[in-house]
């Protein structure tokens, strides 16, 4: 899914590959989309921000090492960044690595449209589609369930969910 464009009430939604100039936005999005970061205590704000930044960098590097051929995209609304959408297209499966939108763009259909597009694409390719959701992210878990994802593994830190409707399962 490269540079796909969707018409939306407020303008055009598109995907563009992550570039170095997106770093500041992606870090801000990381902070906003990770409610567990508020649990960090006992540090002054600068120390806390440094730890969060290290976590952000390590997570990004881990994804790039584990999934070097993944599509790492920034979600754009009228050429302004509003989220990130990382998807890996493997030989046997498609995996949504990350979907995150700024708070004001959640629950208005953008995330659904992105995921439905990948669901349809996985179906056309005849591949399983899965993702992981953190234990503390009940909103995302419910969202994925409504789209047809079912839990296939639960490590008590992350739940692995697989799309369970409408395409050939291997």
PDB file of N, CA and C in Angstrom, residues 16-84:
ATOM      1  N   UNK A  16       2.669   8.278   2.882  1.00  0.00           N
ATOM      2  CA  UNK A  16       3.977   8.563   2.281  1.00  0.00           C
ATOM      3  C   UNK A  16       5.039   7.862   3.123  1.00  0.00           C
ATOM      4  N   UNK A  17       6.090   7.387   2.468  1.00  0.00           N
ATOM      5  CA  UNK A  17       7.145   6.683   3.197  1.00  0.00           C
ATOM      6  C   UNK A  17       7.765   7.567   4.283  1.00  0.00           C
ATOM      7  N   UNK A  18       8.080   6.941   5.412  1.00  0.00           N
ATOM      8  CA  UNK A  18       8.733   7.659   6.511  1.00  0.00           C
ATOM      9  C   UNK A  18      10.095   8.159   6.030  1.00  0.00           C
ATOM     10  N   UNK A  19      10.360   9.421   6.307  1.00  0.00           N
ATOM     11  CA  UNK A  19      11.647  10.052   5.994  1.00  0.00           C
ATOM     12  C   UNK A  19      12.205  10.648   7.284  1.00  0.00           C
ATOM     13  N   UNK A  20      13.469  10.994   7.284  1.00  0.00           N
ATOM     14  CA  UNK A  20      14.102  11.531   8.494  1.00  0.00           C
ATOM     15  C   UNK A  20      13.403  12.790   9.002  1.00  0.00           C
ATOM     16  N   UNK A  21      12.864  13.597   8.114  1.00  0.00           N
ATOM     17  CA  UNK A  21      12.195  14.821   8.550  1.00  0.00           C
ATOM     18  C   UNK A  21      10.871  14.566   9.269  1.00  0.00           C
ATOM     19  N   UNK A  22      10.390  13.322   9.286  1.00  0.00           N
ATOM     20  CA  UNK A  22       9.177  12.973  10.031  1.00  0.00           C
ATOM     21  C   UNK A  22       9.465  12.648  11.498  1.00  0.00           C
ATOM     22  N   UNK A  23      10.728  12.583  11.887  1.00  0.00           N
ATOM     23  CA  UNK A  23      11.108  12.108  13.225  1.00  0.00           C
ATOM     24  C   UNK A  23      10.423  12.856  14.356  1.00  0.00           C
ATOM     25  N   UNK A  24      10.412  14.164  14.291  1.00  0.00           N
ATOM     26  CA  UNK A  24       9.799  14.951  15.369  1.00  0.00           C
ATOM     27  C   UNK A  24       8.310  14.639  15.493  1.00  0.00           C
ATOM     28  N   UNK A  25       7.614  14.575  14.364  1.00  0.00           N
ATOM     29  CA  UNK A  25       6.190  14.225  14.393  1.00  0.00           C
ATOM     30  C   UNK A  25       5.993  12.820  14.957  1.00  0.00           C
ATOM     31  N   UNK A  26       6.778  11.858  14.492  1.00  0.00           N
ATOM     32  CA  UNK A  26       6.610  10.474  14.939  1.00  0.00           C
ATOM     33  C   UNK A  26       6.870  10.327  16.432  1.00  0.00           C
ATOM     34  N   UNK A  27       7.810  11.087  16.962  1.00  0.00           N
ATOM     35  CA  UNK A  27       8.060  11.048  18.404  1.00  0.00           C
ATOM     36  C   UNK A  27       6.869  11.634  19.164  1.00  0.00           C
ATOM     37  N   UNK A  28       6.330  12.736  18.691  1.00  0.00           N
ATOM     38  CA  UNK A  28       5.145  13.336  19.332  1.00  0.00           C
ATOM     39  C   UNK A  28       3.969  12.350  19.296  1.00  0.00           C
ATOM     40  N   UNK A  29       3.784  11.678  18.168  1.00  0.00           N
ATOM     41  CA  UNK A  29       2.720  10.686  18.031  1.00  0.00           C
ATOM     42  C   UNK A  29       2.955   9.512  18.978  1.00  0.00           C
ATOM     43  N   UNK A  30       4.199   9.077  19.093  1.00  0.00           N
ATOM     44  CA  UNK A  30       4.556   7.980  19.995  1.00  0.00           C
ATOM     45  C   UNK A  30       4.127   8.316  21.422  1.00  0.00           C
ATOM     46  N   UNK A  31       4.457   9.517  21.870  1.00  0.00           N
ATOM     47  CA  UNK A  31       4.084   9.943  23.226  1.00  0.00           C
ATOM     48  C   UNK A  31       2.569   9.969  23.379  1.00  0.00           C
ATOM     49  N   UNK A  32       1.879  10.536  22.402  1.00  0.00           N
ATOM     50  CA  UNK A  32       0.426  10.684  22.493  1.00  0.00           C
ATOM     51  C   UNK A  32      -0.311   9.353  22.440  1.00  0.00           C
ATOM     52  N   UNK A  33       0.252   8.386  21.739  1.00  0.00           N
ATOM     53  CA  UNK A  33      -0.461   7.125  21.540  1.00  0.00           C
ATOM     54  C   UNK A  33      -0.089   6.040  22.543  1.00  0.00           C
ATOM     55  N   UNK A  34       0.783   6.330  23.480  1.00  0.00           N
ATOM     56  CA  UNK A  34       1.226   5.330  24.446  1.00  0.00           C
ATOM     57  C   UNK A  34       0.823   5.735  25.857  1.00  0.00           C
ATOM     58  N   UNK A  35      -0.368   5.343  26.259  1.00  0.00           N
ATOM     59  CA  UNK A  35      -0.860   5.705  27.593  1.00  0.00           C
ATOM     60  C   UNK A  35       0.000   5.115  28.706  1.00  0.00           C
ATOM     61  N   UNK A  36       0.686   4.011  28.437  1.00  0.00           N
ATOM     62  CA  UNK A  36       1.525   3.389  29.460  1.00  0.00           C
ATOM     63  C   UNK A  36       2.710   4.266  29.857  1.00  0.00           C
ATOM     64  N   UNK A  37       3.082   5.217  29.031  1.00  0.00           N
ATOM     65  CA  UNK A  37       4.212   6.088  29.353  1.00  0.00           C
ATOM     66  C   UNK A  37       3.925   6.973  30.559  1.00  0.00           C
ATOM     67  N   UNK A  38       2.656   7.215  30.832  1.00  0.00           N
ATOM     68  CA  UNK A  38       2.296   8.034  31.993  1.00  0.00           C
ATOM     69  C   UNK A  38       2.618   7.320  33.307  1.00  0.00           C
ATOM     70  N   UNK A  39       2.896   6.021  33.237  1.00  0.00           N
ATOM     71  CA  UNK A  39       3.215   5.250  34.442  1.00  0.00           C
ATOM     72  C   UNK A  39       4.652   5.460  34.915  1.00  0.00           C
ATOM     73  N   UNK A  40       5.481   6.068  34.086  1.00  0.00           N
ATOM     74  CA  UNK A  40       6.874   6.337  34.475  1.00  0.00           C
ATOM     75  C   UNK A  40       6.870   7.399  35.565  1.00  0.00           C
ATOM     76  N   UNK A  41       7.481   7.072  36.692  1.00  0.00           N
ATOM     77  CA  UNK A  41       7.487   8.034  37.805  1.00  0.00           C
ATOM     78  C   UNK A  41       8.874   8.074  38.449  1.00  0.00           C
ATOM     79  N   UNK A  42       9.046   9.027  39.354  1.00  0.00           N
ATOM     80  CA  UNK A  42      10.290   9.146  40.095  1.00  0.00           C
ATOM     81  C   UNK A  42      11.402   9.853  39.342  1.00  0.00           C
ATOM     82  N   UNK A  43      11.074  10.471  38.229  1.00  0.00           N
ATOM     83  CA  UNK A  43      12.074  11.170  37.427  1.00  0.00           C
ATOM     84  C   UNK A  43      11.590  12.585  37.144  1.00  0.00           C
ATOM     85  N   UNK A  44      12.542  13.480  36.920  1.00  0.00           N
ATOM     86  CA  UNK A  44      12.107  14.810  36.487  1.00  0.00           C
ATOM     87  C   UNK A  44      11.703  14.716  35.009  1.00  0.00           C
ATOM     88  N   UNK A  45      11.089  15.757  34.484  1.00  0.00           N
ATOM     89  CA  UNK A  45      10.540  15.726  33.127  1.00  0.00           C
ATOM     90  C   UNK A  45      11.600  15.460  32.060  1.00  0.00           C
ATOM     91  N   UNK A  46      12.775  16.044  32.225  1.00  0.00           N
ATOM     92  CA  UNK A  46      13.832  15.838  31.231  1.00  0.00           C
ATOM     93  C   UNK A  46      14.290  14.382  31.211  1.00  0.00           C
ATOM     94  N   UNK A  47      14.467  13.783  32.395  1.00  0.00           N
ATOM     95  CA  UNK A  47      14.870  12.376  32.469  1.00  0.00           C
ATOM     96  C   UNK A  47      13.789  11.480  31.861  1.00  0.00           C
ATOM     97  N   UNK A  48      12.546  11.782  32.200  1.00  0.00           N
ATOM     98  CA  UNK A  48      11.424  11.005  31.683  1.00  0.00           C
ATOM     99  C   UNK A  48      11.380  11.092  30.154  1.00  0.00           C
ATOM    100  N   UNK A  49      11.542  12.286  29.619  1.00  0.00           N
ATOM    101  CA  UNK A  49      11.521  12.483  28.169  1.00  0.00           C
ATOM    102  C   UNK A  49      12.679  11.748  27.492  1.00  0.00           C
ATOM    103  N   UNK A  50      13.850  11.735  28.124  1.00  0.00           N
ATOM    104  CA  UNK A  50      14.997  11.011  27.567  1.00  0.00           C
ATOM    105  C   UNK A  50      14.736   9.510  27.506  1.00  0.00           C
ATOM    106  N   UNK A  51      14.141   8.960  28.552  1.00  0.00           N
ATOM    107  CA  UNK A  51      13.822   7.529  28.567  1.00  0.00           C
ATOM    108  C   UNK A  51      12.782   7.203  27.503  1.00  0.00           C
ATOM    109  N   UNK A  52      11.766   8.047  27.386  1.00  0.00           N
ATOM    110  CA  UNK A  52      10.727   7.832  26.377  1.00  0.00           C
ATOM    111  C   UNK A  52      11.331   7.910  24.974  1.00  0.00           C
ATOM    112  N   UNK A  53      12.238   8.853  24.760  1.00  0.00           N
ATOM    113  CA  UNK A  53      12.880   8.983  23.448  1.00  0.00           C
ATOM    114  C   UNK A  53      13.715   7.740  23.127  1.00  0.00           C
ATOM    115  N   UNK A  54      14.442   7.229  24.119  1.00  0.00           N
ATOM    116  CA  UNK A  54      15.221   6.007  23.911  1.00  0.00           C
ATOM    117  C   UNK A  54      14.307   4.840  23.540  1.00  0.00           C
ATOM    118  N   UNK A  55      13.168   4.736  24.220  1.00  0.00           N
ATOM    119  CA  UNK A  55      12.199   3.685  23.914  1.00  0.00           C
ATOM    120  C   UNK A  55      11.689   3.828  22.478  1.00  0.00           C
ATOM    121  N   UNK A  56      11.375   5.041  22.078  1.00  0.00           N
ATOM    122  CA  UNK A  56      10.908   5.334  20.720  1.00  0.00           C
ATOM    123  C   UNK A  56      11.944   4.888  19.682  1.00  0.00           C
ATOM    124  N   UNK A  57      13.199   5.268  19.890  1.00  0.00           N
ATOM    125  CA  UNK A  57      14.270   4.917  18.948  1.00  0.00           C
ATOM    126  C   UNK A  57      14.470   3.403  18.907  1.00  0.00           C
ATOM    127  N   UNK A  58      14.495   2.756  20.067  1.00  0.00           N
ATOM    128  CA  UNK A  58      14.698   1.299  20.113  1.00  0.00           C
ATOM    129  C   UNK A  58      13.559   0.567  19.409  1.00  0.00           C
ATOM    130  N   UNK A  59      12.326   1.013  19.625  1.00  0.00           N
ATOM    131  CA  UNK A  59      11.185   0.367  18.983  1.00  0.00           C
ATOM    132  C   UNK A  59      11.275   0.507  17.463  1.00  0.00           C
ATOM    133  N   UNK A  60      11.603   1.700  16.990  1.00  0.00           N
ATOM    134  CA  UNK A  60      11.726   1.925  15.547  1.00  0.00           C
ATOM    135  C   UNK A  60      12.845   1.069  14.955  1.00  0.00           C
ATOM    136  N   UNK A  61      13.985   1.028  15.625  1.00  0.00           N
ATOM    137  CA  UNK A  61      15.115   0.228  15.134  1.00  0.00           C
ATOM    138  C   UNK A  61      14.776  -1.259  15.119  1.00  0.00           C
ATOM    139  N   UNK A  62      14.078  -1.719  16.143  1.00  0.00           N
ATOM    140  CA  UNK A  62      13.690  -3.126  16.201  1.00  0.00           C
ATOM    141  C   UNK A  62      12.782  -3.488  15.024  1.00  0.00           C
ATOM    142  N   UNK A  63      11.809  -2.639  14.726  1.00  0.00           N
ATOM    143  CA  UNK A  63      10.920  -2.900  13.591  1.00  0.00           C
ATOM    144  C   UNK A  63      11.699  -2.927  12.276  1.00  0.00           C
ATOM    145  N   UNK A  64      12.619  -2.000  12.115  1.00  0.00           N
ATOM    146  CA  UNK A  64      13.405  -1.935  10.880  1.00  0.00           C
ATOM    147  C   UNK A  64      14.309  -3.154  10.715  1.00  0.00           C
ATOM    148  N   UNK A  65      14.835  -3.688  11.823  1.00  0.00           N
ATOM    149  CA  UNK A  65      15.686  -4.879  11.760  1.00  0.00           C
ATOM    150  C   UNK A  65      14.843  -6.132  11.517  1.00  0.00           C
ATOM    151  N   UNK A  66      13.735  -6.258  12.227  1.00  0.00           N
ATOM    152  CA  UNK A  66      12.893  -7.451  12.105  1.00  0.00           C
ATOM    153  C   UNK A  66      12.110  -7.489  10.793  1.00  0.00           C
ATOM    154  N   UNK A  67      11.751  -6.325  10.281  1.00  0.00           N
ATOM    155  CA  UNK A  67      10.917  -6.236   9.078  1.00  0.00           C
ATOM    156  C   UNK A  67      11.522  -5.228   8.087  1.00  0.00           C
ATOM    157  N   UNK A  68      12.710  -5.519   7.565  1.00  0.00           N
ATOM    158  CA  UNK A  68      13.386  -4.533   6.715  1.00  0.00           C
ATOM    159  C   UNK A  68      12.630  -4.194   5.431  1.00  0.00           C
ATOM    160  N   UNK A  69      11.753  -5.072   4.993  1.00  0.00           N
ATOM    161  CA  UNK A  69      11.014  -4.820   3.749  1.00  0.00           C
ATOM    162  C   UNK A  69       9.587  -4.331   4.005  1.00  0.00           C
ATOM    163  N   UNK A  70       9.301  -3.965   5.232  1.00  0.00           N
ATOM    164  CA  UNK A  70       7.952  -3.472   5.556  1.00  0.00           C
ATOM    165  C   UNK A  70       7.721  -2.101   4.935  1.00  0.00           C
ATOM    166  N   UNK A  71       6.450  -1.774   4.780  1.00  0.00           N
ATOM    167  CA  UNK A  71       6.060  -0.428   4.357  1.00  0.00           C
ATOM    168  C   UNK A  71       5.905   0.419   5.614  1.00  0.00           C
ATOM    169  N   UNK A  72       6.805   1.359   5.817  1.00  0.00           N
ATOM    170  CA  UNK A  72       6.755   2.282   6.949  1.00  0.00           C
ATOM    171  C   UNK A  72       6.230   3.608   6.407  1.00  0.00           C
ATOM    172  N   UNK A  73       4.969   3.906   6.699  1.00  0.00           N
ATOM    173  CA  UNK A  73       4.326   5.088   6.128  1.00  0.00           C
ATOM    174  C   UNK A  73       3.811   6.048   7.181  1.00  0.00           C
ATOM    175  N   UNK A  74       3.827   7.330   6.825  1.00  0.00           N
ATOM    176  CA  UNK A  74       3.171   8.373   7.603  1.00  0.00           C
ATOM    177  C   UNK A  74       1.810   8.594   6.960  1.00  0.00           C
ATOM    178  N   UNK A  75       0.767   8.660   7.787  1.00  0.00           N
ATOM    179  CA  UNK A  75      -0.579   8.957   7.297  1.00  0.00           C
ATOM    180  C   UNK A  75      -0.695  10.474   7.206  1.00  0.00           C
ATOM    181  N   UNK A  76      -1.109  10.942   6.038  1.00  0.00           N
ATOM    182  CA  UNK A  76      -1.192  12.381   5.791  1.00  0.00           C
ATOM    183  C   UNK A  76      -2.642  12.782   5.524  1.00  0.00           C
ATOM    184  N   UNK A  77      -3.035  13.933   6.031  1.00  0.00           N
ATOM    185  CA  UNK A  77      -4.320  14.550   5.696  1.00  0.00           C
ATOM    186  C   UNK A  77      -3.986  15.892   5.067  1.00  0.00           C
ATOM    187  N   UNK A  78      -4.305  16.038   3.783  1.00  0.00           N
ATOM    188  CA  UNK A  78      -3.977  17.275   3.059  1.00  0.00           C
ATOM    189  C   UNK A  78      -2.511  17.658   3.252  1.00  0.00           C
ATOM    190  N   UNK A  79      -1.640  16.670   3.129  1.00  0.00           N
ATOM    191  CA  UNK A  79      -0.186  16.855   3.230  1.00  0.00           C
ATOM    192  C   UNK A  79       0.317  17.215   4.624  1.00  0.00           C
ATOM    193  N   UNK A  80      -0.507  17.043   5.645  1.00  0.00           N
ATOM    194  CA  UNK A  80      -0.083  17.231   7.039  1.00  0.00           C
ATOM    195  C   UNK A  80      -0.063  15.865   7.713  1.00  0.00           C
ATOM    196  N   UNK A  81       0.991  15.530   8.464  1.00  0.00           N
ATOM    197  CA  UNK A  81       1.053  14.221   9.113  1.00  0.00           C
ATOM    198  C   UNK A  81       0.037  14.101  10.250  1.00  0.00           C
ATOM    199  N   UNK A  82      -0.693  12.979  10.254  1.00  0.00           N
ATOM    200  CA  UNK A  82      -1.679  12.738  11.319  1.00  0.00           C
ATOM    201  C   UNK A  82      -1.513  11.362  11.957  1.00  0.00           C
ATOM    202  N   UNK A  83      -0.623  10.527  11.420  1.00  0.00           N
ATOM    203  CA  UNK A  83      -0.466   9.192  11.993  1.00  0.00           C
ATOM    204  C   UNK A  83       0.655   8.414  11.334  1.00  0.00           C
ATOM    205  N   UNK A  84       0.768   7.159  11.765  1.00  0.00           N
ATOM    206  CA  UNK A  84       1.725   6.250  11.143  1.00  0.00           C
ATOM    207  C   UNK A  84       1.041   4.917  10.904  1.00  0.00           C
TER     208      UNK A  84
END
